[in-house]
Coordinates of C-alpha atoms and ligand atoms in Angstrom, one line a residue:
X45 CA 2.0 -15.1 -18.4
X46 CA 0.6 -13.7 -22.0
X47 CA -2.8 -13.0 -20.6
X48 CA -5.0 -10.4 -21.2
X49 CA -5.4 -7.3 -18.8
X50 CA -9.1 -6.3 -18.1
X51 CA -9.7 -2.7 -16.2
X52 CA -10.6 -3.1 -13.3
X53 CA -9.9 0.9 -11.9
X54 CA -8.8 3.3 -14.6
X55 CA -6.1 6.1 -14.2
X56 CA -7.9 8.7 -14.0
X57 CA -10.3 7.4 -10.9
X58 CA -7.5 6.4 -9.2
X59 CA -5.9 10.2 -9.5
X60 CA -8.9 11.8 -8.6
X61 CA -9.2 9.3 -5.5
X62 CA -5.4 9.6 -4.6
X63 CA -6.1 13.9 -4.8
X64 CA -9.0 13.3 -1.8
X65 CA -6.9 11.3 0.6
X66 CA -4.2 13.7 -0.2
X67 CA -6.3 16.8 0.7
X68 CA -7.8 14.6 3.7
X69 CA -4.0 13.6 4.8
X70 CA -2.9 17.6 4.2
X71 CA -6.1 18.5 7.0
X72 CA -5.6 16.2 9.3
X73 CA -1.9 16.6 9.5
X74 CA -1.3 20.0 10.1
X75 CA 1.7 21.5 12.4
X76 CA 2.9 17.4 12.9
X77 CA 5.8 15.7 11.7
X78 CA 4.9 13.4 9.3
X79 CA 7.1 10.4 8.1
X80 CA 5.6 9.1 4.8
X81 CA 6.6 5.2 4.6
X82 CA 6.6 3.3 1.5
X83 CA 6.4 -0.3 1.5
X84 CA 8.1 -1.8 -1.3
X85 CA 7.9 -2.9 -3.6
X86 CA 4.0 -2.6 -4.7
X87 CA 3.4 0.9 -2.9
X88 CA 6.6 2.7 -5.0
X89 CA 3.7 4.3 -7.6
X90 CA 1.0 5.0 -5.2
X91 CA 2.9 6.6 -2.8
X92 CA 5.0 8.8 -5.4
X93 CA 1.3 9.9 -6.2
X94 CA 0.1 10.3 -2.2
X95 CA 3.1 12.4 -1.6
X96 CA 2.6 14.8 -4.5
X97 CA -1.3 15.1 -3.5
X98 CA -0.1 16.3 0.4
X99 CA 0.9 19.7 0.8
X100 CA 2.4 19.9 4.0
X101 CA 6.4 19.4 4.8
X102 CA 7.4 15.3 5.3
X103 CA 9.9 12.9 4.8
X104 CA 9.8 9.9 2.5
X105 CA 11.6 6.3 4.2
X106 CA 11.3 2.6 2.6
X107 CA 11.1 -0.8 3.9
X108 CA 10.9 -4.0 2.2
X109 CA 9.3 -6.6 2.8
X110 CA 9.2 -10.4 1.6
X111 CA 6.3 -11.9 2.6
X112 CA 6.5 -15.9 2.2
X113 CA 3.3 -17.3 0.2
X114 CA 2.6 -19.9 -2.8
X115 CA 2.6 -17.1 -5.3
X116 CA -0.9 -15.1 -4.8
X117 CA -1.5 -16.3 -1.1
X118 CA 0.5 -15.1 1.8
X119 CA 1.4 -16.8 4.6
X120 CA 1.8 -14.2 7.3
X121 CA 5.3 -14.9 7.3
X122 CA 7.0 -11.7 6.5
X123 CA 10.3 -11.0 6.5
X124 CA 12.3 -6.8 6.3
X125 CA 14.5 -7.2 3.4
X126 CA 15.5 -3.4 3.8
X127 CA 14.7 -1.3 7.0
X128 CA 14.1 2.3 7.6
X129 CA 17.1 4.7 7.2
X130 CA 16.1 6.7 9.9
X131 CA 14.6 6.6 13.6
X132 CA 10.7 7.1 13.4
X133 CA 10.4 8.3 17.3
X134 CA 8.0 10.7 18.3
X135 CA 6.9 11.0 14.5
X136 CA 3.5 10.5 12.9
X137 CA 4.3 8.5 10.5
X138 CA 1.9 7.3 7.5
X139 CA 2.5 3.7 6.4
X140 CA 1.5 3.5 2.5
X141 CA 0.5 -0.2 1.2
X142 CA -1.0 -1.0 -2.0
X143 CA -3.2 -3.5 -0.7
X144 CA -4.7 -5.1 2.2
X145 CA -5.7 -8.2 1.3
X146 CA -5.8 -11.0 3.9
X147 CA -4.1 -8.7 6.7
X148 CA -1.0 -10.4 7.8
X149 CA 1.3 -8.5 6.6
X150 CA 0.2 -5.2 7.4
X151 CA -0.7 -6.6 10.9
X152 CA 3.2 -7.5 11.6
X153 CA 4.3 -4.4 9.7
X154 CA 2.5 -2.4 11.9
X155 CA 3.2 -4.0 15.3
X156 CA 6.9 -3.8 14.3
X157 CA 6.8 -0.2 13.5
X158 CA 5.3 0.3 17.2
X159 CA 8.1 -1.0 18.5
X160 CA 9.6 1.9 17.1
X161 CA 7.8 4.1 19.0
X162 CA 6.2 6.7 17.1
X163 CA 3.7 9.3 18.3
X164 CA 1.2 7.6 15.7
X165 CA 1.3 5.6 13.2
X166 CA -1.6 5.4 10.5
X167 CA -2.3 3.3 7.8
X168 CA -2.9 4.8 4.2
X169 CA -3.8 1.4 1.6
X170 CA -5.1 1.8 -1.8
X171 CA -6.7 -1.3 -1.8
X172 CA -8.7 -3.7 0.4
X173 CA -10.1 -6.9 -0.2
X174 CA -12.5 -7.3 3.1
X175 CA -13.6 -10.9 1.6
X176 CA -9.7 -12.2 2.4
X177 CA -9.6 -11.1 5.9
X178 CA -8.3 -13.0 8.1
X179 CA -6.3 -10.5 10.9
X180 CA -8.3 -7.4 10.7
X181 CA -6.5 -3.9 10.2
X182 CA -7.8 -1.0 10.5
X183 CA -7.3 1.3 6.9
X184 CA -7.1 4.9 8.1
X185 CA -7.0 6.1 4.5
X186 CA -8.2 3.8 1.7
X187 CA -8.4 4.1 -2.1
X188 CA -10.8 1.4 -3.2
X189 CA -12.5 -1.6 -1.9
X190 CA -12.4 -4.5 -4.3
X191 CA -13.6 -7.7 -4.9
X192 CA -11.7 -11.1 -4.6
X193 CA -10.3 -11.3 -7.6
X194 CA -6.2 -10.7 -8.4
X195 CA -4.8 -7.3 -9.2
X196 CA -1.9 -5.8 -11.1
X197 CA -0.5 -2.6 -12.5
X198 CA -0.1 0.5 -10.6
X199 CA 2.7 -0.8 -8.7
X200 CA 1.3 -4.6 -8.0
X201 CA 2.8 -6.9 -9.9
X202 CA 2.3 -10.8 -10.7
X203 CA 5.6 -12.4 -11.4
X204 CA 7.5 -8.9 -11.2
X205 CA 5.8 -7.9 -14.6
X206 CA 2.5 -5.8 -15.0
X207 CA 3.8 -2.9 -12.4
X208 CA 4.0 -0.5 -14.5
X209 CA 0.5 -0.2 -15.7
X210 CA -0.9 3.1 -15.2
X211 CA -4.3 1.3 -14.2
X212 CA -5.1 -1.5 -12.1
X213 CA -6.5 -4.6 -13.9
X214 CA -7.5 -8.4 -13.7
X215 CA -5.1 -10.5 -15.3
X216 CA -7.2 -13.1 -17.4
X217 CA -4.8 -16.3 -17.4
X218 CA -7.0 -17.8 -19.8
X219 CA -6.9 -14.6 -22.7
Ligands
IMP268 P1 -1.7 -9.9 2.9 O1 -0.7 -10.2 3.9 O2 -2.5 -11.1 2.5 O3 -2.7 -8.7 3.3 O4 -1.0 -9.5 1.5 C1 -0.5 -8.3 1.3 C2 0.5 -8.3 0.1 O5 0.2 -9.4 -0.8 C3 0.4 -7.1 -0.7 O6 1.2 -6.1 -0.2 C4 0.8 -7.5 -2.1 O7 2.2 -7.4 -2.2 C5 0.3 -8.9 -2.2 N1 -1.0 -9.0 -2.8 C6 -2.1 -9.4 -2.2 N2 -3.2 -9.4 -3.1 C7 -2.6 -9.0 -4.3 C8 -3.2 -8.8 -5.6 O8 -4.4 -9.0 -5.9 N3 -2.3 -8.4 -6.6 C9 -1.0 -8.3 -6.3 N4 -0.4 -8.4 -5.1 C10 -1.2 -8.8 -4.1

């Protein structure tokens, strides 16, 4: 739990990347009516970033999610601990993760938010980690492609701790 936290993407990369998908996000979404969701708890940071880099009028809505896994594997079993407060019909709504890593939870997130029935729904992810795949999902608006290795801070934790690094990092068990 002690160990040492090596950079893997520093804060200021990750600003300057968030301020692109922001400006992309701001073209591509003009005159819609865009529903910003946040899926807790990793995406809380990223997204507070994302929404302050997108200058058009939206609406921020949570879910939570507990997806069943051994710790740092997931087992595509995902359950909503908290649902959205508000119907998403006929919105374009923006679903903001902070990391696609082997797919499964995105991939039931985002066939349950189609039930919803939403004009679109798109997929903004700050991280992706193609090597885990195992449902692909398509990453409409992705921050950095990564290797397989473990990640914390900005938001992703291990054990609850580490997320509220301004970076992300490699947690080095051994340190
Ligand atoms: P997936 O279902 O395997 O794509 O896992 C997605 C979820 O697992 C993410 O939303 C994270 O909460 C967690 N996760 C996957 N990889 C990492 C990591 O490297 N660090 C921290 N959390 C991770």
């Amino acid at each position: 739990m002690n160990g040492k936290v090596r950079t893997l993407i520093d804060a200021e990369t990750i600003q300057k990347r968030i301020k692109e998908l922001g400006s992309q996000i701001t073209t591509e979404y003009q005159g819609r009516d865009v529903v910003v969701v946040c899926v807790l708890k990793g995406s809380f940071v990223f997204t507070s970033d994302l929404v302050r880099a997108i200058d058009l009028p939206l609406s921020v809505d949570f879910l939570a999610l507990r997806s069943y896994g051994d710790g740092t594997e997931s087992s595509g079993v995902v359950q909503i601990t908290s649902d959205l407060t508000k119907p998403i019909e006929g919105k374009d709504v923006i679903v903001v993760e902070d990391i696609v890593d082997t797919g499964l939870t995105m991939a039931y997130m985002l066939q349950n938010l189609e039930a919803k029935r939403p004009r679109s729904v798109r997929l903004a992810s700050l991280l992706h980690k193609p090597a885990r795949t195992r449902v692909p999902v398509k990453i409409d608006y992705l921050g950095f492609t990564i290797e397989d290795v473990f990640v914390i801070g900005y938001g992703l934790d291990y054990a609850e701790r580490y997320r509220n690094l301004p970076y992300l990092g490699v947690l080095d068990l051994e340190g």
